[in-house]
mmCIF file of C-alpha atoms and ligand atoms in Angstrom:
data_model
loop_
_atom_site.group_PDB
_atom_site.id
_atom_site.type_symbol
_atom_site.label_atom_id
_atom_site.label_comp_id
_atom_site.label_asym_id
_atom_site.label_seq_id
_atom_site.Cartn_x
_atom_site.Cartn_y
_atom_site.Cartn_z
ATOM 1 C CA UNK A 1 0.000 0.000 0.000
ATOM 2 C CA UNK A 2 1.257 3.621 -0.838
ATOM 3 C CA UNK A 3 0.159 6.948 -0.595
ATOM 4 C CA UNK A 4 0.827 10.215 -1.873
ATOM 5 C CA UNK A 5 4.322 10.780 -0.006
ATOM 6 C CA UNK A 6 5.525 7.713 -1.413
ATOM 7 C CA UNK A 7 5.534 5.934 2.263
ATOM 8 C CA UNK A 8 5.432 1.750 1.907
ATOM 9 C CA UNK A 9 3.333 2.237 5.248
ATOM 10 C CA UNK A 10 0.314 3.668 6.933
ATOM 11 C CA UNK A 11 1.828 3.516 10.297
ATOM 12 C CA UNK A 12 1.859 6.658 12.299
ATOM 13 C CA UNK A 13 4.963 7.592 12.822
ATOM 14 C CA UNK A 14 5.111 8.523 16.798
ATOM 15 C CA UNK A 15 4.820 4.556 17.584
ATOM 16 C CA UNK A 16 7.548 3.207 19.070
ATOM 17 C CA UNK A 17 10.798 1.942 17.370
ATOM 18 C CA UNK A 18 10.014 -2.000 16.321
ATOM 19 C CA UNK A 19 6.329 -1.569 15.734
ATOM 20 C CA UNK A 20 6.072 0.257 12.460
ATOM 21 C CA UNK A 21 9.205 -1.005 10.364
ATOM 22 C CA UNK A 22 10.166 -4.343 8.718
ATOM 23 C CA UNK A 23 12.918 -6.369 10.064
ATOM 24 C CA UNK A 24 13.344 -4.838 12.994
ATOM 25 C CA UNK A 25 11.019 -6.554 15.315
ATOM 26 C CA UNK A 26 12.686 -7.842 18.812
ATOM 27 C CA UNK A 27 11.513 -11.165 20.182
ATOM 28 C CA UNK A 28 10.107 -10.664 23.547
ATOM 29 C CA UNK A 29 9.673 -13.719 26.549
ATOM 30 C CA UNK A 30 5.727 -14.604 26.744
ATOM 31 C CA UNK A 31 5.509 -13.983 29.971
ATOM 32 C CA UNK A 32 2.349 -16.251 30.165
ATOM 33 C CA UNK A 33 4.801 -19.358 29.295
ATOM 34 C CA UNK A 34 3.674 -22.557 30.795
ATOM 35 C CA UNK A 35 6.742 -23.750 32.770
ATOM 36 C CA UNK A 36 5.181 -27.176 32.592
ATOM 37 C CA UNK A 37 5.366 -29.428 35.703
ATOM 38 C CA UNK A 38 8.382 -30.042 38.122
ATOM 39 C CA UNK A 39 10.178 -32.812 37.731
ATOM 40 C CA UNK A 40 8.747 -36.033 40.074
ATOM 41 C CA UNK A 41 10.264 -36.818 43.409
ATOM 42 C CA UNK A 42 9.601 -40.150 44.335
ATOM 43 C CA UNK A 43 8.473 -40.658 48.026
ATOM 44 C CA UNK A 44 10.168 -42.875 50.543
ATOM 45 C CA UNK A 45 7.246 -45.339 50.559
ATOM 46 C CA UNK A 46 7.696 -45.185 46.426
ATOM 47 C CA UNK A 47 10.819 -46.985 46.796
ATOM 48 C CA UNK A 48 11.190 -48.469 50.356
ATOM 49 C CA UNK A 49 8.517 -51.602 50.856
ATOM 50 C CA UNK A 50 9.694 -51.275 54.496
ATOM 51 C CA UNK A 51 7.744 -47.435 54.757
ATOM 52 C CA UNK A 52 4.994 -48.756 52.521
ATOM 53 C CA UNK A 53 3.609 -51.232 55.064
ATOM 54 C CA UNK A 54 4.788 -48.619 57.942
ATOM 55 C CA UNK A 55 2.449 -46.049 55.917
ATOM 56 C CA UNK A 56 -0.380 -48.995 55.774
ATOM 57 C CA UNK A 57 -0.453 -50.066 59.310
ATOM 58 C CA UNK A 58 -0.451 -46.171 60.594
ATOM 59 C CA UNK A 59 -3.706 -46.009 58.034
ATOM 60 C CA UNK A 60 -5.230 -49.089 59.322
ATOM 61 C CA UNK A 61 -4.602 -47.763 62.839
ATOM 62 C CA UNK A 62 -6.176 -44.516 62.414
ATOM 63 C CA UNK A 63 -9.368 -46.662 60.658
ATOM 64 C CA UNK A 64 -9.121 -48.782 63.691
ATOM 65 C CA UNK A 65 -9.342 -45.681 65.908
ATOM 66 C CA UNK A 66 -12.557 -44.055 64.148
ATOM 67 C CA UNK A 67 -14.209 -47.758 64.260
ATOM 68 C CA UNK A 68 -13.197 -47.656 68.348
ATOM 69 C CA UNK A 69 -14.682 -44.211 68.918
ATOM 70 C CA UNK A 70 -17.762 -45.279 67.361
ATOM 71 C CA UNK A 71 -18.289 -47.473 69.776
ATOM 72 C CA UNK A 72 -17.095 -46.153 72.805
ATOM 73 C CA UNK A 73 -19.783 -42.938 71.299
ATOM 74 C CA UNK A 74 -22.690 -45.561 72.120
ATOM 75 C CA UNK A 75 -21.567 -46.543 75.081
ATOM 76 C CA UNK A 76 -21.430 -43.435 76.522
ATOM 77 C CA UNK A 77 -24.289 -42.622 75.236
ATOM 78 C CA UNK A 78 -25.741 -46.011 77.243
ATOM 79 C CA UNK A 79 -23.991 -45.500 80.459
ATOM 80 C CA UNK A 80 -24.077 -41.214 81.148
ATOM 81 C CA UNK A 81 -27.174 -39.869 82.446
ATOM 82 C CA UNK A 82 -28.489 -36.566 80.730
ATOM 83 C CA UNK A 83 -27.976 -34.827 83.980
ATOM 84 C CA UNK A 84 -25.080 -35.922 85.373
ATOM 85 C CA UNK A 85 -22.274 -33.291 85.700
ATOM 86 C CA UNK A 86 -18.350 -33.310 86.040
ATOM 87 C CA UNK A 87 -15.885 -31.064 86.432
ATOM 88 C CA UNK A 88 -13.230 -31.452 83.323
ATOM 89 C CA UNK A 89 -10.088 -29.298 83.215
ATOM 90 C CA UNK A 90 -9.911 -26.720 82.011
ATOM 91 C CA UNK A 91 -13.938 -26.619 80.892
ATOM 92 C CA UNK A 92 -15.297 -26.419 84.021
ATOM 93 C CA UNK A 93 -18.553 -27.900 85.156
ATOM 94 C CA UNK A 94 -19.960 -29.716 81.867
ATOM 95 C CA UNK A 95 -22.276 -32.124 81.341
ATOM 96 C CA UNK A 96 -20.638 -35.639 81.019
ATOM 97 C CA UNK A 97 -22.786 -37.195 78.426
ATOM 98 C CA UNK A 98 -22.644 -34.317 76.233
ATOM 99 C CA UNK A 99 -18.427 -33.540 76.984
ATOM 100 C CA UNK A 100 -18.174 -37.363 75.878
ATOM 101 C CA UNK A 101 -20.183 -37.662 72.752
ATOM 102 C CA UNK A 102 -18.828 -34.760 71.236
ATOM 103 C CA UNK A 103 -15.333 -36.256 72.216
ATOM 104 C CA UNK A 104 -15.891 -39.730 70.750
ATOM 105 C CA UNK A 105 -17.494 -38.626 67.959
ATOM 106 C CA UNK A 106 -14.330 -36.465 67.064
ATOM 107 C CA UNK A 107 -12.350 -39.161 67.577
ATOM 108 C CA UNK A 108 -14.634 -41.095 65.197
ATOM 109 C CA UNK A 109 -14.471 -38.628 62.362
ATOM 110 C CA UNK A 110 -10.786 -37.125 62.795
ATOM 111 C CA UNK A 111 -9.789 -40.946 62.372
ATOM 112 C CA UNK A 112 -11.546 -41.420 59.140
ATOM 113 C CA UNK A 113 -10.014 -37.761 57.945
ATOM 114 C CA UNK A 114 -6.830 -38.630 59.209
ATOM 115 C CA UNK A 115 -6.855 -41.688 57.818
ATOM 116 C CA UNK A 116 -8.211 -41.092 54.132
ATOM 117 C CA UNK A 117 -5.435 -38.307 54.092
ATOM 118 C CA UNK A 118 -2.255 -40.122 55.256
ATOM 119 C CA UNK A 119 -3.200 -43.304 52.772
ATOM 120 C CA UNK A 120 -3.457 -40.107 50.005
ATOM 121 C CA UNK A 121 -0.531 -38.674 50.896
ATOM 122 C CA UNK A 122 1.929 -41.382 51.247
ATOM 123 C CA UNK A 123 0.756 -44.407 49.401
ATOM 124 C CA UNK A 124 -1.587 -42.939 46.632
ATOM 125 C CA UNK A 125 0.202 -42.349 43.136
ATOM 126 C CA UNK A 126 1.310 -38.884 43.520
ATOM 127 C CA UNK A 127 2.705 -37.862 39.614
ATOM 128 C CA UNK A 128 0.945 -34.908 39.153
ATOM 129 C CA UNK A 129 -0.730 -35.014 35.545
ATOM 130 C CA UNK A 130 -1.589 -32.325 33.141
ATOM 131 C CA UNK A 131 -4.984 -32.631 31.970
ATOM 132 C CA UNK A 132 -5.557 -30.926 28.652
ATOM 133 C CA UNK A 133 -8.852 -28.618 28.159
ATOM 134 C CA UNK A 134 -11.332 -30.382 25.397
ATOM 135 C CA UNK A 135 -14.635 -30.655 24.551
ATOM 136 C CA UNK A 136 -17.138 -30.906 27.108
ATOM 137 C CA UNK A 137 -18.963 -34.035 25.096
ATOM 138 C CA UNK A 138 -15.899 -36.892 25.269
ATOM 139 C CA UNK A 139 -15.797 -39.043 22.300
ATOM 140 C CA UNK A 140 -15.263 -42.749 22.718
ATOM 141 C CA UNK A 141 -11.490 -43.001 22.737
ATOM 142 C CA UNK A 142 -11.805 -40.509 25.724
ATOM 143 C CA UNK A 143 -13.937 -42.255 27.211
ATOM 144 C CA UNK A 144 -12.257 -45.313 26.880
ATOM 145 C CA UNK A 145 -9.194 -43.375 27.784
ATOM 146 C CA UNK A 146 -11.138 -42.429 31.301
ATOM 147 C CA UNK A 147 -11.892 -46.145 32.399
ATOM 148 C CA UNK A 148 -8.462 -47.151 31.597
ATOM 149 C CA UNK A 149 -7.540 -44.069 33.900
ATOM 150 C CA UNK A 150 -9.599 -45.226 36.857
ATOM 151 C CA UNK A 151 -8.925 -48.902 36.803
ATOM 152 C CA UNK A 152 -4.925 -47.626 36.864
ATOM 153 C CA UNK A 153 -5.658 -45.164 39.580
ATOM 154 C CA UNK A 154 -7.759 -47.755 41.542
ATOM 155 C CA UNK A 155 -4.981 -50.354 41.242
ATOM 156 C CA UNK A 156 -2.272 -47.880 41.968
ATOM 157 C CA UNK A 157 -4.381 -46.300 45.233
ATOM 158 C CA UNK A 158 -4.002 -50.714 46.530
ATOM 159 C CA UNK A 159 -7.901 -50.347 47.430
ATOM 160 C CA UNK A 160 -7.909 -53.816 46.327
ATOM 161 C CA UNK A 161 -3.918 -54.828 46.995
ATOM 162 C CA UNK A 162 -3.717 -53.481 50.492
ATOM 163 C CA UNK A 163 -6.728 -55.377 51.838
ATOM 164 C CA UNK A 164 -5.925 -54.512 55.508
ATOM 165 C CA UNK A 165 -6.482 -50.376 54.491
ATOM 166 C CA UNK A 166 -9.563 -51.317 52.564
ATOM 167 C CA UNK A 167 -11.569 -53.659 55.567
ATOM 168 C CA UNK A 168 -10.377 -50.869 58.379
ATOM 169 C CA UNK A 169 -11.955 -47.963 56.115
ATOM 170 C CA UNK A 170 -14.975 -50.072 55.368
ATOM 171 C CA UNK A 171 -15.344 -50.529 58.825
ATOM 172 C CA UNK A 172 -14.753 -47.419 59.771
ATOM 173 C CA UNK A 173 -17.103 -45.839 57.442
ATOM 174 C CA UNK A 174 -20.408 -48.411 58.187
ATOM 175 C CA UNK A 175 -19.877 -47.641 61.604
ATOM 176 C CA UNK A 176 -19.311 -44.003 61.839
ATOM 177 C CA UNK A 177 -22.890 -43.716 61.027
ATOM 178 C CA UNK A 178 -24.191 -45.879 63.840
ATOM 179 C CA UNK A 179 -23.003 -42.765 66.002
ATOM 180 C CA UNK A 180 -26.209 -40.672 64.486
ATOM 181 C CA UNK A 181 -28.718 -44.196 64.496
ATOM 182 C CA UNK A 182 -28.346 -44.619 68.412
ATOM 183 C CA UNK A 183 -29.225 -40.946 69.014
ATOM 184 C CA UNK A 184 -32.495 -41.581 67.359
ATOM 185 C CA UNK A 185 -33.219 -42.615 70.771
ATOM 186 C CA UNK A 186 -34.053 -39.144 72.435
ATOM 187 C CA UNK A 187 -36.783 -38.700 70.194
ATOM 188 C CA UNK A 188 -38.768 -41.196 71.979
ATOM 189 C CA UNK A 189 -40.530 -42.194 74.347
ATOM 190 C CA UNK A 190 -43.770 -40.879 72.965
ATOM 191 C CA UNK A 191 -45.359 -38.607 75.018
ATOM 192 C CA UNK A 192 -48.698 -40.655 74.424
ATOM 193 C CA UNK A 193 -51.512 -38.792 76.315
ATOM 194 C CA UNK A 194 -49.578 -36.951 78.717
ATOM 195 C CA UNK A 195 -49.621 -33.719 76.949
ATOM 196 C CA UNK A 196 -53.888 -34.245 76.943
ATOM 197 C CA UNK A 197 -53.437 -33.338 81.060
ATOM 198 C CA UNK A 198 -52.097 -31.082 83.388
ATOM 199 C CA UNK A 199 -51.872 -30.560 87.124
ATOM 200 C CA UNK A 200 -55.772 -28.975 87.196
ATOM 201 C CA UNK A 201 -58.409 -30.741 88.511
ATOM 202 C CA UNK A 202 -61.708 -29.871 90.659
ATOM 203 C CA UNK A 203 -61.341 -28.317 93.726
ATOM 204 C CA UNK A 204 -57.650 -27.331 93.049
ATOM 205 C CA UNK A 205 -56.852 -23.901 94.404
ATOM 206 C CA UNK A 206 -55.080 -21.241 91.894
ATOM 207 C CA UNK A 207 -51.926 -20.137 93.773
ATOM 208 C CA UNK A 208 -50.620 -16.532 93.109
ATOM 209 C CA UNK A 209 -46.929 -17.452 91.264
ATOM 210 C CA UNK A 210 -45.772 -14.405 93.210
ATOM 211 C CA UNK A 211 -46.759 -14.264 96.656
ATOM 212 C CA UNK A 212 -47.612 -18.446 96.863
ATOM 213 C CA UNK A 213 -50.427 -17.690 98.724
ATOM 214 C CA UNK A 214 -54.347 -18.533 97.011
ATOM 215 C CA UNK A 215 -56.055 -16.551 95.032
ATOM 216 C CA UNK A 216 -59.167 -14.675 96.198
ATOM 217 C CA UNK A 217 -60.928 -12.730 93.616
ATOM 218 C CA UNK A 218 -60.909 -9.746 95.773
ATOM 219 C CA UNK A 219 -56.929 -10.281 94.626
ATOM 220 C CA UNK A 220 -57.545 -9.522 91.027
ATOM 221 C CA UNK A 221 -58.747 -5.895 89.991
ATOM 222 C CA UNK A 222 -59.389 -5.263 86.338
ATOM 223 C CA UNK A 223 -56.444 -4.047 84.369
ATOM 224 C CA UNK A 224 -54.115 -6.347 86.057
ATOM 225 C CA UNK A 225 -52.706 -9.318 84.913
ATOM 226 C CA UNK A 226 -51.748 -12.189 87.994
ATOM 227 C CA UNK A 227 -49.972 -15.008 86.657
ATOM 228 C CA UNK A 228 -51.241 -18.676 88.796
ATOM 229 C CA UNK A 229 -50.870 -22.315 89.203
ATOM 230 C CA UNK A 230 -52.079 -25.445 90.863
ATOM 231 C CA UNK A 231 -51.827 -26.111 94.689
ATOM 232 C CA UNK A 232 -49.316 -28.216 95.881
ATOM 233 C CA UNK A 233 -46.772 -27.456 92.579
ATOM 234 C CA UNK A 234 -43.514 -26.656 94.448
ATOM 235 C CA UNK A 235 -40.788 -25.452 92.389
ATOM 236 C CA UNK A 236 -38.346 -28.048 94.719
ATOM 237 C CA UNK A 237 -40.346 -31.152 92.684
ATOM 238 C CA UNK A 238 -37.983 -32.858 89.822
ATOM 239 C CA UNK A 239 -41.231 -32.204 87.705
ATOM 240 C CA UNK A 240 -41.724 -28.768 88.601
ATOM 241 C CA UNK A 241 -40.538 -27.756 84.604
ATOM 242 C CA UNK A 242 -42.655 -29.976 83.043
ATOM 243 C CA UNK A 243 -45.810 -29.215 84.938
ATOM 244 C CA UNK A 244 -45.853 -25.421 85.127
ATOM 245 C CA UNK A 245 -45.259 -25.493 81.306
ATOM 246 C CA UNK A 246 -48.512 -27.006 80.909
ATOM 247 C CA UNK A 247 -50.327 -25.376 83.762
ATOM 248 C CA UNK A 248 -49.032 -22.163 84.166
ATOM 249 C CA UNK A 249 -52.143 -19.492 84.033
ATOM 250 C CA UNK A 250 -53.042 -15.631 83.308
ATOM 251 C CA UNK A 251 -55.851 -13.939 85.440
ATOM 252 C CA UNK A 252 -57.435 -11.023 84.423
ATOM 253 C CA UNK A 253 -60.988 -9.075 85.518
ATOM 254 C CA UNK A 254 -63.029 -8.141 82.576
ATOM 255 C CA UNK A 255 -66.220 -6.018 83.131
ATOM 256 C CA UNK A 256 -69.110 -9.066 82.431
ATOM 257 C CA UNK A 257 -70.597 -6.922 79.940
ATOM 258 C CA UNK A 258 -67.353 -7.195 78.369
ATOM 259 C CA UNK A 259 -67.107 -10.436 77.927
ATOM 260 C CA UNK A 260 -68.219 -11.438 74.165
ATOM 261 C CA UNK A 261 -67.998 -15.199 74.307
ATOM 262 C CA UNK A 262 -70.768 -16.907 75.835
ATOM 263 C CA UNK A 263 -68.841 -19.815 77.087
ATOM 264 C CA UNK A 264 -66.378 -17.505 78.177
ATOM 265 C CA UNK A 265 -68.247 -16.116 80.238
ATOM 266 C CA UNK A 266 -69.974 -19.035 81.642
ATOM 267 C CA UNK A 267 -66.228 -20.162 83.104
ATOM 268 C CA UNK A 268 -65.634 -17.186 84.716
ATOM 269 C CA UNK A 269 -65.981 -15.690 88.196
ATOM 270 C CA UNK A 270 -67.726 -12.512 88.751
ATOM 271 C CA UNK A 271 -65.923 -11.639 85.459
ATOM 272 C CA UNK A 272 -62.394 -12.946 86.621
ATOM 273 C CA UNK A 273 -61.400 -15.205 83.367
ATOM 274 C CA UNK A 274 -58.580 -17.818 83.621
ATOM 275 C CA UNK A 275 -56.493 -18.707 80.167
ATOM 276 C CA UNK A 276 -53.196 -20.667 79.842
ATOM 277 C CA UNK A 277 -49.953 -18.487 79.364
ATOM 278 C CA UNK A 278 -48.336 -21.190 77.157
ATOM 279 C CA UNK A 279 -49.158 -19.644 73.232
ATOM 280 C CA UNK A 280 -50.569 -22.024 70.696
ATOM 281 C CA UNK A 281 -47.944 -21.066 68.167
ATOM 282 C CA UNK A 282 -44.786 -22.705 70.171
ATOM 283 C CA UNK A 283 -45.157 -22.446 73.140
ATOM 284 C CA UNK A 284 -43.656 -19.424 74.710
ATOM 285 C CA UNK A 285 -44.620 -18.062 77.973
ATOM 286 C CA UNK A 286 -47.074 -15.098 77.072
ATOM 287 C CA UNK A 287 -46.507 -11.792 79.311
ATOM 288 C CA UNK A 288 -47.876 -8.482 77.667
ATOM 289 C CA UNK A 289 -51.334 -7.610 78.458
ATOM 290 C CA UNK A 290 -52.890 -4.412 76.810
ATOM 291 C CA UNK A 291 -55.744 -3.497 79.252
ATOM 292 C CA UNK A 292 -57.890 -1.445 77.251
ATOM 293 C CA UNK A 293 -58.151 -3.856 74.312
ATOM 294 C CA UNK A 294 -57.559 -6.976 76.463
ATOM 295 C CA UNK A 295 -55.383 -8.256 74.101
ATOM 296 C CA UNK A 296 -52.397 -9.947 75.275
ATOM 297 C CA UNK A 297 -49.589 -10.532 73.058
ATOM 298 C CA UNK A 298 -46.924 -13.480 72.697
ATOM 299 C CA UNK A 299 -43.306 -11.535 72.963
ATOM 300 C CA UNK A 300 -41.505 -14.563 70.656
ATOM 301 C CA UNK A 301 -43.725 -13.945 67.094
ATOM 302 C CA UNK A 302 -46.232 -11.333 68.175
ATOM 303 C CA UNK A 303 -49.419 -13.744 68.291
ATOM 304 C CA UNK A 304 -52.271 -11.483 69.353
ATOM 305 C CA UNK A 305 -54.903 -12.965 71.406
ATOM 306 C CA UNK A 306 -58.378 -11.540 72.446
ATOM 307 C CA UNK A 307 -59.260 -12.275 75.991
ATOM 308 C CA UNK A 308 -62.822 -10.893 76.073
ATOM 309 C CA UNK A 309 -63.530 -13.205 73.126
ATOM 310 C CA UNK A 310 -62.490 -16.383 73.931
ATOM 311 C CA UNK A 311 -59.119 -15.687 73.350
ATOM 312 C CA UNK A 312 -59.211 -16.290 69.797
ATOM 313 C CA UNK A 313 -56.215 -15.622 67.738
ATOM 314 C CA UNK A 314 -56.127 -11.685 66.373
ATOM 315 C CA UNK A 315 -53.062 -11.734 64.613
ATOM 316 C CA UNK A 316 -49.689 -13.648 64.528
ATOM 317 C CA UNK A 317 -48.625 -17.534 63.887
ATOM 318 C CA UNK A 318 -50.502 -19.069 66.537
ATOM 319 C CA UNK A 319 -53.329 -21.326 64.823
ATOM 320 C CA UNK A 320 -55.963 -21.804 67.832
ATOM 321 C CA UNK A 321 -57.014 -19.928 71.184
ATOM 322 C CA UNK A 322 -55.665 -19.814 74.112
ATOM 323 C CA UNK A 323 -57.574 -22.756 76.150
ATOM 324 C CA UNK A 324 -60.006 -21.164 79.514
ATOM 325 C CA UNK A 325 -60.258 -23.236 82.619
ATOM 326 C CA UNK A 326 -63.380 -23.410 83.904
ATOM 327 C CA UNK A 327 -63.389 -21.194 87.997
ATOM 328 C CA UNK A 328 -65.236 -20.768 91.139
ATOM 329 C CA UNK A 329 -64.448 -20.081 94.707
ATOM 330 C CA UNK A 330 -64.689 -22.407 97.361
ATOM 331 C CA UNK A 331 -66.126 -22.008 100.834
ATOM 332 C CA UNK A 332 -63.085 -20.450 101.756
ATOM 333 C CA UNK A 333 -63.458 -17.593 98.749
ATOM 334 C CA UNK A 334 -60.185 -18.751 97.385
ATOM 335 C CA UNK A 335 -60.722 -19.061 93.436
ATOM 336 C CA UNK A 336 -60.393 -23.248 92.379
ATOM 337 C CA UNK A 337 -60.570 -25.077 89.275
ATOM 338 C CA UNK A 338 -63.022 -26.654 87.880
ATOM 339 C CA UNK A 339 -61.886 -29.101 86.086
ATOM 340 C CA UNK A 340 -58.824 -29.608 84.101
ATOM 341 C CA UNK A 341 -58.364 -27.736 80.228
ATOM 342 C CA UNK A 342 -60.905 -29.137 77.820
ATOM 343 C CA UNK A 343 -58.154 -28.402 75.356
ATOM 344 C CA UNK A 344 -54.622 -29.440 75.533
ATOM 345 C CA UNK A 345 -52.409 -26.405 76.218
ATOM 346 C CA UNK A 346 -49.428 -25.115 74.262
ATOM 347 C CA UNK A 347 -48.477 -25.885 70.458
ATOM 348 C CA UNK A 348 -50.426 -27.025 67.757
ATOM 349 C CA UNK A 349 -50.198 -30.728 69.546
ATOM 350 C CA UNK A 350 -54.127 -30.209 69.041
ATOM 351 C CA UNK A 351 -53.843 -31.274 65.888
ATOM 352 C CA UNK A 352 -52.029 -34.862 66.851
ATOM 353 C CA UNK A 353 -54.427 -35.411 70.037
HETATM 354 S S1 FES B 1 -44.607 -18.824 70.380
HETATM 355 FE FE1 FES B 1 -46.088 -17.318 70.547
HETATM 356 S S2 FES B 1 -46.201 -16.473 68.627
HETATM 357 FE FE2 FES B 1 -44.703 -17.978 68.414
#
């Protein structure tokens, strides 16, 4: 190509030196060169039999060890009670069963890890291999190529040679599992109808959670909210948990004209109402009472119940009321059950009962 100054070249002239003329180009290193792959070091176990079987019997050992913390895993599980505590250096005060599951089951699964890595890094073929980029579809040489691969890499790996590596990790790995099967255990016994009943029952006297003493409806003045539960439930009883979850109560005074709910009404005292504090959603204690809309309100997902209507769900996850018991006063004038819940109390077990 020319042009009217005669030049060979359409070039601009301010490039460097080496870009625009002919013959005068300088070869530069690609500095993206691949400098291939270092040259192979054999490992001792490579050429030493001796530190081969070494190498084997530390992998077997370290199988052996995963397969014996399985076990000893279920047997503490077997032998610690859930409340039994010890004093372990330098943890402090910890609960034994928990301290020695989570220690046997590390021992369990740090032998299997140790074990899988130590066979890989000593006894595995370790010539590194450059694996070309192709075609994401492989044709049928490739894929022949592949199987031929994997029956090498099998063969050199000695899962079938080195039988006393393969039966440890086998064993290792059926019984690591075990560990999660025996746990299964704490989801039972079923509760069968236990959840169906609590502590209340006719004739039982509501007992102010504050003071202890019984509750007289002269006790209970409308706005306030008293918090009750059955006579006789001492907080020094091994069951004390378990019961007050199920019987723990809210009193509140409504005006009777108030009250919408027929029923309602009909199970309350001079217009003092009992309902359970445990919320249908989960279960959470309920604590916030609004007095001018009697609405109380469940501080864990903000169900909103209606206590001059039955206590019927307003707003929030909870999928049923909160269940009344049924009050009176005995001859004393302290307030009593009478009965127990019609309803079980708490979450949705309603649907299961
Ligand atoms: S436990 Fe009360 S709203 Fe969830």
């Amino acid at each position: 190509m020319s042009d009217e100054t005669g030049s060979h070249t359409d070039v601009p002239e301010n490039l460097p030196s080496g870009r625009g003329g002919h013959g005068d180009e300088v070869a530069k290193p690609n500095p993206f060169a691949n400098p291939g792959l270092p040259p192979h070091e054999h490992r001792r176990q490579d050429i030493d039999d001796k530190a081969a079987k070494h190498s084997e019997r530390v992998v077997a050992g370290l199988f052996t060890l995963s397969m014996l913390g399985t076990i000893a895993f279920i047997a503490c599980f077997v032998i610690f009670p859930v409340d039994k505590i010890v004093y372990i250096f330098p943890f402090g005060h910890v609960s034994a069963l928990n301290f020695s599951l989570g220690l046997t089951l590390a021992v369990a699964l740090t032998g299997i890890g140790a074990g899988a890595v130590h066979w890989a890094r000593t006894l595995m073929a370790d010539e590194e291999i450059a694996d070309e980029r192709h075609r994401i579809d492989a044709d049928d040489e490739l894929r022949e190529n592949v199987r031929q691969q994997w029956i090498t890499g099998a063969k050199e790996s000695g899962f079938g040679r080195r039988k006393l590596i393969r039966n440890t990790m086998m064993g290792a790995l059926t019984m690591v599992p075990l560990a999660g099967l025996v746990i299964l255990r704490d989801l039972g016994p079923l509760p069968e109808k236990k959840l169906d009943h609590t502590l209340w029952a006719k004739g039982k006297q509501l007992i102010n959670s504050n003071t202890n003493q019984p509750l007289r409806p002269e006790d209970v003045v409308v706005g306030s909210l008293t918090f009750a539960q059955p006579d006789g439930l001492e907080e020094s009883q091994d069951d004390f948990q378990q019961q007050i979850a199920k019987a723990a109560l809210m009193i509140i005074r409504l005006k009777p004209e108030d009250i919408k709910d027929k029923r309602e009404l009909d199970w309350s005292h001079q217009g003092i109402v009992a309902f359970s504090k445990i919320c249908t959603h989960v279960g959470c204690p309920i604590s916030l009472y609004e007095q001018q809309t009697h609405h109380v309100l469940c501080p864990c997902h903000q169900s909103t119940f209606d206590l001059s209507d039955g206590a019927r769900v307003l707003f929030g996850p909870a999928g049923h009321p909160l269940p009344q018991l049924r009050i009176s006063v005995n001859s004393q004038g302290n307030l009593i059950a009478l009965g127990d819940f019609e309803e079980p109390v708490g979450p949705a077990f309603w649907e299961r009962s």
